[in-house]
XYZ file of C-alpha atoms in Angstrom:
147
model
C 91.706 95.568 127.680
C 89.406 97.618 124.851
C 85.967 96.841 123.492
C 84.564 97.370 120.104
C 82.703 99.900 121.116
C 85.694 101.784 122.838
C 87.872 101.309 120.009
C 84.810 103.139 117.638
C 84.965 105.807 119.746
C 88.688 106.573 119.037
C 88.726 105.900 115.688
C 87.267 107.656 112.626
C 86.300 104.201 111.323
C 82.981 103.154 112.163
C 80.876 100.024 111.502
C 81.875 97.638 109.159
C 84.549 100.118 108.441
C 86.585 99.419 111.884
C 88.402 96.311 111.716
C 89.082 95.826 114.965
C 87.558 93.908 117.462
C 89.482 94.162 120.580
C 92.473 95.456 122.436
C 94.453 93.401 124.308
C 97.013 95.077 125.750
C 98.657 98.427 124.712
C 101.767 100.994 126.064
C 103.639 104.086 125.199
C 104.981 101.901 121.881
C 103.145 99.230 121.404
C 99.283 97.883 120.765
C 97.698 94.400 120.426
C 94.427 93.934 119.118
C 92.805 90.940 117.629
C 89.621 90.797 115.153
C 87.626 88.407 113.236
C 86.150 90.988 110.831
C 88.210 89.144 107.746
C 85.584 85.916 107.901
C 82.963 88.895 107.761
C 80.996 88.161 104.533
C 80.140 92.100 104.685
C 83.985 93.391 105.280
C 84.124 96.402 103.087
C 87.246 95.624 101.578
C 86.079 92.110 100.311
C 86.147 92.291 96.223
C 84.075 89.848 94.519
C 83.447 87.769 97.270
C 87.348 87.675 98.625
C 89.637 89.091 101.051
C 93.052 89.327 99.621
C 95.936 89.744 101.860
C 96.948 92.786 100.899
C 93.894 93.875 102.689
C 95.801 93.137 105.954
C 97.553 96.050 105.590
C 94.834 98.192 106.504
C 93.924 95.881 109.516
C 97.619 96.904 110.490
C 97.475 100.674 110.118
C 94.262 100.883 112.044
C 95.677 99.680 114.958
C 98.551 101.794 114.388
C 96.392 104.551 114.342
C 94.370 103.420 117.549
C 97.819 103.415 119.157
C 98.578 106.869 117.975
C 95.195 108.035 119.381
C 95.479 106.225 122.597
C 99.032 108.108 122.859
C 97.377 111.281 123.319
C 95.801 110.544 127.079
C 92.794 111.871 126.107
C 93.624 114.760 123.687
C 91.920 114.884 120.417
C 93.643 113.120 118.564
C 95.415 115.028 115.467
C 94.234 113.982 111.914
C 96.531 111.533 110.557
C 97.222 110.220 106.519
C 99.137 107.353 105.284
C 101.584 108.297 103.261
C 103.841 105.324 102.747
C 103.911 101.892 103.003
C 107.361 99.729 103.075
C 108.860 96.293 103.106
C 105.615 95.085 103.325
C 105.567 91.180 103.159
C 102.372 88.969 102.323
C 101.853 85.165 102.867
C 100.416 83.236 99.920
C 96.630 82.985 99.559
C 93.839 85.026 101.005
C 92.969 86.579 104.402
C 89.774 85.317 104.633
C 90.414 81.835 104.972
C 88.578 80.598 108.442
C 91.804 77.977 109.095
C 93.520 81.775 110.190
C 91.030 81.687 113.328
C 91.385 85.407 115.097
C 93.447 87.501 114.228
C 96.452 89.145 116.178
C 97.729 92.700 114.892
C 100.647 94.404 116.721
C 101.730 97.651 116.104
C 104.760 99.553 117.558
C 105.174 103.046 117.315
C 109.336 103.287 116.217
C 109.593 106.955 115.696
C 106.547 109.978 116.723
C 107.286 113.669 116.206
C 105.142 116.794 115.523
C 105.223 115.767 111.682
C 104.237 112.634 111.888
C 104.993 108.779 112.995
C 106.223 105.655 111.604
C 105.067 101.970 112.648
C 105.655 98.693 112.305
C 102.317 96.159 112.088
C 101.903 93.153 111.817
C 99.169 90.565 111.381
C 99.375 87.110 112.779
C 96.696 83.720 112.819
C 95.163 82.503 115.632
C 98.487 79.907 115.648
C 100.764 82.530 114.902
C 101.678 82.296 111.088
C 103.008 85.891 110.182
C 100.328 86.877 107.121
C 101.182 90.718 106.878
C 104.026 92.650 107.788
C 105.051 96.005 107.112
C 106.336 99.806 107.815
C 103.558 102.380 107.739
C 104.520 106.311 107.583
C 101.750 108.746 108.919
C 102.130 112.007 108.547
C 99.828 114.366 110.508
C 97.813 117.596 109.997
C 98.774 120.863 111.557
C 96.936 121.318 114.500
C 96.160 124.980 113.178
C 94.426 123.134 110.133
C 92.450 120.527 112.206
C 88.496 121.629 112.338
């Protein structure tokens, strides 16, 4: 299990921009994280005092980014850029509702090669209701361009 500090040490997102609180489990293909960042009034994705359901895409792809970094087994992770989202499904309503409780985020690496990765992600309520699901495609910066 990874704590918030462990997560921030492995991601480019830090402070309020890191939307994951804990890693429950991970293996070569999947990661399971939790968060309560959706309830934080200082969440940087809030607009006009609300956090729309679409913000769950960022939470899901942060889990994918963290998983990609963990797959490097200690090597410096390559810089990646989210290029495409597909088959995104959003539950009705807002993400910042207390009834969702602690969110459970799962990301599964469906394909990975030198050019990039494809992840399926899901954000679920504490009770297991699907709030946000989709597929994200990440292009990796060539190693010679990394600084």
